[in-house]
C-alpha cells in the first residue's frame, strides 16, 4: 500500500508533471553526477531502448538551449553506424523556459491578395472560436 504524499511532495510532483521529459531526464542526470547510458535512462523512466536513444540525441541537439551536456562516442558495430553515442553527462540545466514566440497578427505585407484573404478568414474564425 502506497503512502499518501504530503503537501510539499504533491507540489514537487505536480511541478515535475508539467516539465518536458528531456528536462526531467536532464535533472535526473545532473543529480546522478556521472555519465549515464541510454539503457540506464530507459530503466529509470520506463522508456523503450529506441525512445531512450532518441531522447539522448534530442537533449544533445534540440535541448541545448536549456541543457549543457558532455557526450562520449564509441565505434559503431555496422558500417552504416560509424559512431554511436555511448554515454551522456549532464553538466547544467537552466531552470527557466525559453521565451515563447508571439503569434503573427496579420499577414506579411509582401504576401499575395489570395493569401491575405486566407489570413483574414482565419482571423474571423478565431474570433468566433471556430479555429484554434
XYZ file of N, CA and C in Angstrom:
396
model
N 0.829 -1.175 0.000
C 0.000 0.000 0.000
C 0.876 1.242 0.000
N 0.583 2.189 -0.882
C 1.396 3.381 -1.052
C 0.995 4.450 -0.040
N 2.013 5.082 0.564
C 1.729 6.163 1.496
C 1.242 7.382 0.721
N 0.403 8.184 1.356
C -0.068 9.397 0.699
C 1.022 10.460 0.769
N 1.069 11.305 -0.260
C 2.070 12.367 -0.325
C 1.698 13.498 0.619
N 2.719 14.132 1.186
C 2.471 15.339 1.967
C 2.267 16.495 1.003
N 1.888 17.646 1.523
C 1.611 18.805 0.663
C 2.812 19.238 -0.156
N 4.005 19.272 0.454
C 5.185 19.714 -0.286
C 5.570 18.706 -1.356
N 5.399 17.416 -1.057
C 5.721 16.406 -2.058
C 4.755 16.476 -3.229
N 3.467 16.755 -2.952
C 2.499 16.884 -4.034
C 2.868 18.031 -4.951
N 3.269 19.172 -4.367
C 3.657 20.324 -5.184
C 4.856 19.988 -6.053
N 5.819 19.286 -5.466
C 7.012 18.921 -6.227
C 6.636 17.992 -7.374
N 5.780 17.004 -7.124
C 5.369 16.073 -8.171
C 4.546 16.778 -9.239
N 3.676 17.723 -8.834
C 2.884 18.458 -9.814
C 3.783 19.286 -10.721
N 4.827 19.894 -10.144
C 5.758 20.676 -10.948
C 6.518 19.810 -11.929
N 6.841 18.585 -11.513
C 7.566 17.679 -12.387
C 6.698 17.226 -13.553
N 5.395 17.113 -13.342
C 4.499 16.659 -14.410
C 4.492 17.618 -15.583
N 4.613 18.902 -15.283
C 4.476 19.903 -16.332
C 5.787 20.205 -17.046
N 6.862 19.576 -16.642
C 8.132 19.765 -17.327
C 8.261 18.757 -18.453
N 8.927 19.155 -19.541
C 9.150 18.197 -20.627
C 10.008 17.026 -20.138
N 9.842 15.899 -20.798
C 10.567 14.691 -20.404
C 12.075 14.900 -20.456
N 12.567 15.605 -21.470
C 14.018 15.759 -21.582
C 14.578 16.584 -20.419
N 13.790 17.510 -19.867
C 14.246 18.283 -18.710
C 14.268 17.402 -17.462
N 13.237 16.554 -17.306
C 13.228 15.643 -16.164
C 14.419 14.683 -16.245
N 14.727 14.214 -17.459
C 15.880 13.322 -17.647
C 17.167 14.068 -17.328
N 17.268 15.317 -17.787
C 18.477 16.106 -17.540
C 18.666 16.365 -16.047
N 17.595 16.654 -15.327
C 17.707 16.878 -13.887
C 18.112 15.597 -13.167
N 17.567 14.472 -13.620
C 17.962 13.187 -13.052
C 19.452 12.938 -13.304
N 19.907 13.208 -14.520
C 21.312 13.007 -14.865
C 22.237 13.930 -14.092
N 21.784 15.161 -13.854
C 22.576 16.102 -13.080
C 22.691 15.625 -11.636
N 21.589 15.132 -11.080
C 21.608 14.610 -9.706
C 22.460 13.343 -9.610
N 22.494 12.569 -10.701
C 23.288 11.344 -10.727
C 24.776 11.674 -10.596
N 25.215 12.744 -11.246
C 26.588 13.210 -11.098
C 27.632 12.410 -11.855
N 27.207 11.587 -12.791
C 28.143 10.788 -13.583
C 27.520 10.543 -14.952
N 28.325 10.136 -15.928
C 27.744 9.795 -17.234
C 26.804 8.608 -17.112
N 25.764 8.610 -17.929
C 24.800 7.507 -17.919
C 24.526 7.055 -19.342
N 24.064 5.826 -19.475
C 23.771 5.260 -20.785
C 22.276 5.362 -21.071
N 21.928 5.109 -22.317
C 20.522 5.112 -22.708
C 19.769 3.987 -22.002
N 20.439 2.876 -21.755
C 19.784 1.751 -21.079
C 19.430 2.118 -19.642
N 20.326 2.810 -18.932
C 20.017 3.260 -17.572
C 18.828 4.218 -17.571
N 18.819 5.120 -18.558
C 17.720 6.072 -18.682
C 16.415 5.343 -18.969
N 16.454 4.346 -19.823
C 15.252 3.591 -20.174
C 14.670 2.895 -18.956
N 15.527 2.313 -18.132
C 15.054 1.627 -16.932
C 14.460 2.630 -15.946
N 15.135 3.757 -15.751
C 14.694 4.746 -14.769
C 13.362 5.393 -15.142
N 13.158 5.671 -16.439
C 11.966 6.395 -16.875
C 10.939 5.520 -17.583
N 11.195 4.219 -17.666
C 10.235 3.309 -18.279
C 10.092 3.524 -19.781
N 11.194 3.775 -20.462
C 11.192 4.024 -21.905
C 11.691 2.798 -22.643
N 11.345 2.719 -23.922
C 11.930 1.680 -24.766
C 13.362 2.086 -25.092
N 14.153 1.138 -25.568
C 15.549 1.434 -25.907
C 15.642 2.462 -27.023
N 14.757 2.364 -28.000
C 14.763 3.307 -29.129
C 14.416 4.713 -28.652
N 13.397 4.815 -27.793
C 12.982 6.111 -27.261
C 14.095 6.723 -26.413
N 14.791 5.908 -25.628
C 15.880 6.402 -24.780
C 17.027 6.946 -25.629
N 17.395 6.237 -26.698
C 18.447 6.734 -27.593
C 17.998 8.019 -28.273
N 16.734 8.083 -28.659
C 16.201 9.295 -29.267
C 16.243 10.472 -28.309
N 15.935 10.229 -27.041
C 15.977 11.303 -26.050
C 17.405 11.792 -25.829
N 18.375 10.884 -25.872
C 19.779 11.297 -25.739
C 20.154 12.243 -26.875
N 19.756 11.887 -28.087
C 20.067 12.738 -29.237
C 19.304 14.059 -29.167
N 18.068 14.023 -28.695
C 17.273 15.243 -28.570
C 17.902 16.202 -27.561
N 18.351 15.666 -26.433
C 18.986 16.500 -25.414
C 20.239 17.161 -25.972
N 20.994 16.429 -26.768
C 22.226 16.980 -27.338
C 21.949 17.996 -28.443
N 20.853 17.840 -29.160
C 20.565 18.736 -30.279
C 19.589 19.827 -29.918
N 18.315 19.492 -29.849
C 17.264 20.478 -29.615
C 17.278 21.017 -28.189
N 17.683 20.209 -27.241
C 17.650 20.616 -25.845
C 18.816 21.471 -25.407
N 19.742 21.788 -26.310
C 20.939 22.512 -25.904
C 20.650 23.937 -25.432
N 19.456 24.458 -25.684
C 19.117 25.785 -25.183
C 18.979 25.771 -23.663
N 18.607 24.626 -23.074
C 18.392 24.546 -21.623
C 19.308 23.557 -20.916
N 20.004 22.724 -21.667
C 20.817 21.668 -21.044
C 22.226 21.699 -21.618
N 23.212 21.681 -20.734
C 24.608 21.607 -21.150
C 25.082 20.176 -20.925
N 25.642 19.553 -21.961
C 25.994 18.132 -21.876
C 27.423 17.874 -22.329
N 27.928 16.714 -21.907
C 29.180 16.171 -22.434
C 28.851 14.751 -22.862
N 29.172 14.401 -24.079
C 28.824 13.065 -24.571
C 30.072 12.323 -25.018
N 30.027 11.019 -24.940
C 31.124 10.185 -25.416
C 30.599 9.279 -26.514
N 31.472 8.984 -27.446
C 31.106 8.169 -28.608
C 31.965 6.930 -28.635
N 31.433 5.883 -29.221
C 32.217 4.655 -29.442
C 32.051 4.241 -30.901
N 32.911 3.366 -31.331
C 32.853 2.879 -32.705
C 31.590 2.066 -32.912
N 30.870 2.304 -34.007
C 29.649 1.560 -34.303
C 29.936 0.137 -34.736
N 28.917 -0.704 -34.642
C 29.089 -2.112 -34.987
C 28.912 -2.384 -36.471
N 28.236 -1.491 -37.195
C 27.998 -1.686 -38.620
C 28.627 -0.538 -39.395
N 28.882 -0.747 -40.689
C 29.437 0.352 -41.496
C 28.505 1.566 -41.577
N 27.200 1.340 -41.481
C 26.258 2.458 -41.536
C 26.326 3.315 -40.275
N 26.609 2.687 -39.144
C 26.733 3.414 -37.888
C 28.215 3.503 -37.536
N 28.850 4.527 -38.033
C 30.285 4.655 -37.789
C 30.574 4.986 -36.336
N 29.748 5.876 -35.754
C 29.911 6.218 -34.347
C 28.549 6.156 -33.668
N 28.542 5.733 -32.436
C 27.309 5.624 -31.658
C 27.523 6.356 -30.340
N 26.538 7.171 -29.940
C 26.653 7.843 -28.654
C 26.572 6.794 -27.558
N 27.571 6.790 -26.700
C 27.663 5.776 -25.663
C 27.114 6.293 -24.335
N 27.667 7.395 -23.841
C 27.198 7.942 -22.571
C 26.929 9.434 -22.706
N 26.158 9.929 -21.768
C 25.793 11.340 -21.733
C 25.997 11.807 -20.302
N 26.634 12.951 -20.130
C 26.804 13.532 -18.799
C 26.195 14.920 -18.817
N 25.300 15.191 -17.902
C 24.643 16.487 -17.817
C 25.504 17.398 -16.955
N 25.874 18.552 -17.510
C 26.720 19.493 -16.782
C 25.897 20.569 -16.085
N 24.809 21.019 -16.717
C 23.964 22.063 -16.123
C 22.602 22.033 -16.780
N 21.572 22.463 -16.027
C 20.210 22.573 -16.526
C 19.709 23.968 -16.180
N 19.235 24.696 -17.182
C 18.669 26.023 -16.957
C 17.221 25.841 -16.541
N 16.840 26.462 -15.436
C 15.501 26.250 -14.887
C 14.400 26.950 -15.676
N 14.658 28.143 -16.156
C 13.584 28.886 -16.827
C 13.421 28.436 -18.272
N 12.185 28.446 -18.721
C 11.883 28.053 -20.094
C 12.240 29.183 -21.041
N 12.625 28.860 -22.279
C 12.885 29.922 -23.245
C 11.608 30.703 -23.534
N 11.785 31.962 -23.919
C 10.626 32.820 -24.193
C 9.835 32.277 -25.381
N 8.504 32.356 -25.261
C 7.643 31.897 -26.344
C 7.549 32.967 -27.420
N 7.394 32.522 -28.640
C 7.241 33.458 -29.748
C 5.820 33.996 -29.784
N 5.708 35.232 -30.179
C 4.382 35.815 -30.330
C 3.797 35.388 -31.661
N 2.504 35.169 -31.665
C 1.824 34.793 -32.902
C 1.698 36.027 -33.800
N 1.807 35.810 -35.082
C 1.672 36.899 -36.036
C 0.206 37.301 -36.136
N -0.071 38.596 -36.034
C -1.446 39.087 -36.025
C -2.003 39.285 -37.434
N -1.168 39.668 -38.369
C -1.644 39.870 -39.746
C -0.598 39.369 -40.733
N -0.996 39.185 -41.966
C -0.059 38.622 -42.942
C 1.053 39.608 -43.275
N 2.191 39.100 -43.745
C 3.260 39.998 -44.179
C 2.803 40.867 -45.345
N 3.380 42.041 -45.436
C 2.988 42.995 -46.477
C 3.257 42.453 -47.881
N 4.243 41.594 -48.013
C 4.624 41.100 -49.335
C 3.761 39.936 -49.817
N 2.799 39.486 -49.026
C 2.017 38.322 -49.432
C 0.954 38.707 -50.465
N 0.534 37.717 -51.220
C -0.430 37.946 -52.298
C -1.817 38.248 -51.743
N -2.696 38.734 -52.597
C -4.064 39.067 -52.189
C -4.815 37.813 -51.737
N -4.580 36.676 -52.393
C -5.237 35.432 -52.009
C -4.820 34.983 -50.625
N -3.525 35.103 -50.334
C -3.024 34.715 -49.026
C -3.554 35.653 -47.949
N -3.645 36.936 -48.256
C -4.194 37.885 -47.292
C -5.663 37.567 -46.998
N -6.395 37.129 -48.014
C -7.790 36.736 -47.816
C -7.908 35.536 -46.888
N -6.997 34.582 -47.033
C -6.996 33.405 -46.161
C -6.699 33.833 -44.722
N -5.729 34.721 -44.542
C -5.398 35.221 -43.213
C -6.621 35.887 -42.568
N -7.309 36.706 -43.335
C -8.475 37.414 -42.796
C -9.580 36.432 -42.414
N -9.801 35.418 -43.252
C -10.824 34.418 -42.951
C -10.477 33.647 -41.673
N -9.211 33.268 -41.519
C -8.790 32.563 -40.310
C -8.907 33.448 -39.077
N -8.599 34.733 -39.212
C -8.713 35.649 -38.088
C -10.181 35.765 -37.654
N -11.103 35.820 -38.622
C -12.539 35.882 -38.284
C -12.959 34.614 -37.556
N -12.490 33.444 -38.024
C -12.845 32.165 -37.392
C -12.293 32.096 -35.968
N -11.067 32.600 -35.755
C -10.503 32.586 -34.405
C -11.314 33.461 -33.462
N -11.755 34.609 -33.950
C -12.562 35.498 -33.106
C -13.872 34.819 -32.718
N -14.432 34.027 -33.628
C -15.676 33.311 -33.341
C -15.418 32.123 -32.422
N -14.184 31.638 -32.391
C -13.856 30.467 -31.592
C -13.899 29.191 -32.398
N -13.894 29.302 -33.730
C -14.014 28.113 -34.577
C -12.713 27.419 -34.851
N -11.620 28.159 -35.043
C -10.336 27.581 -35.397
C -9.341 27.881 -34.298
N -8.567 26.890 -33.903
C -7.567 27.152 -32.854
C -6.197 27.285 -33.450
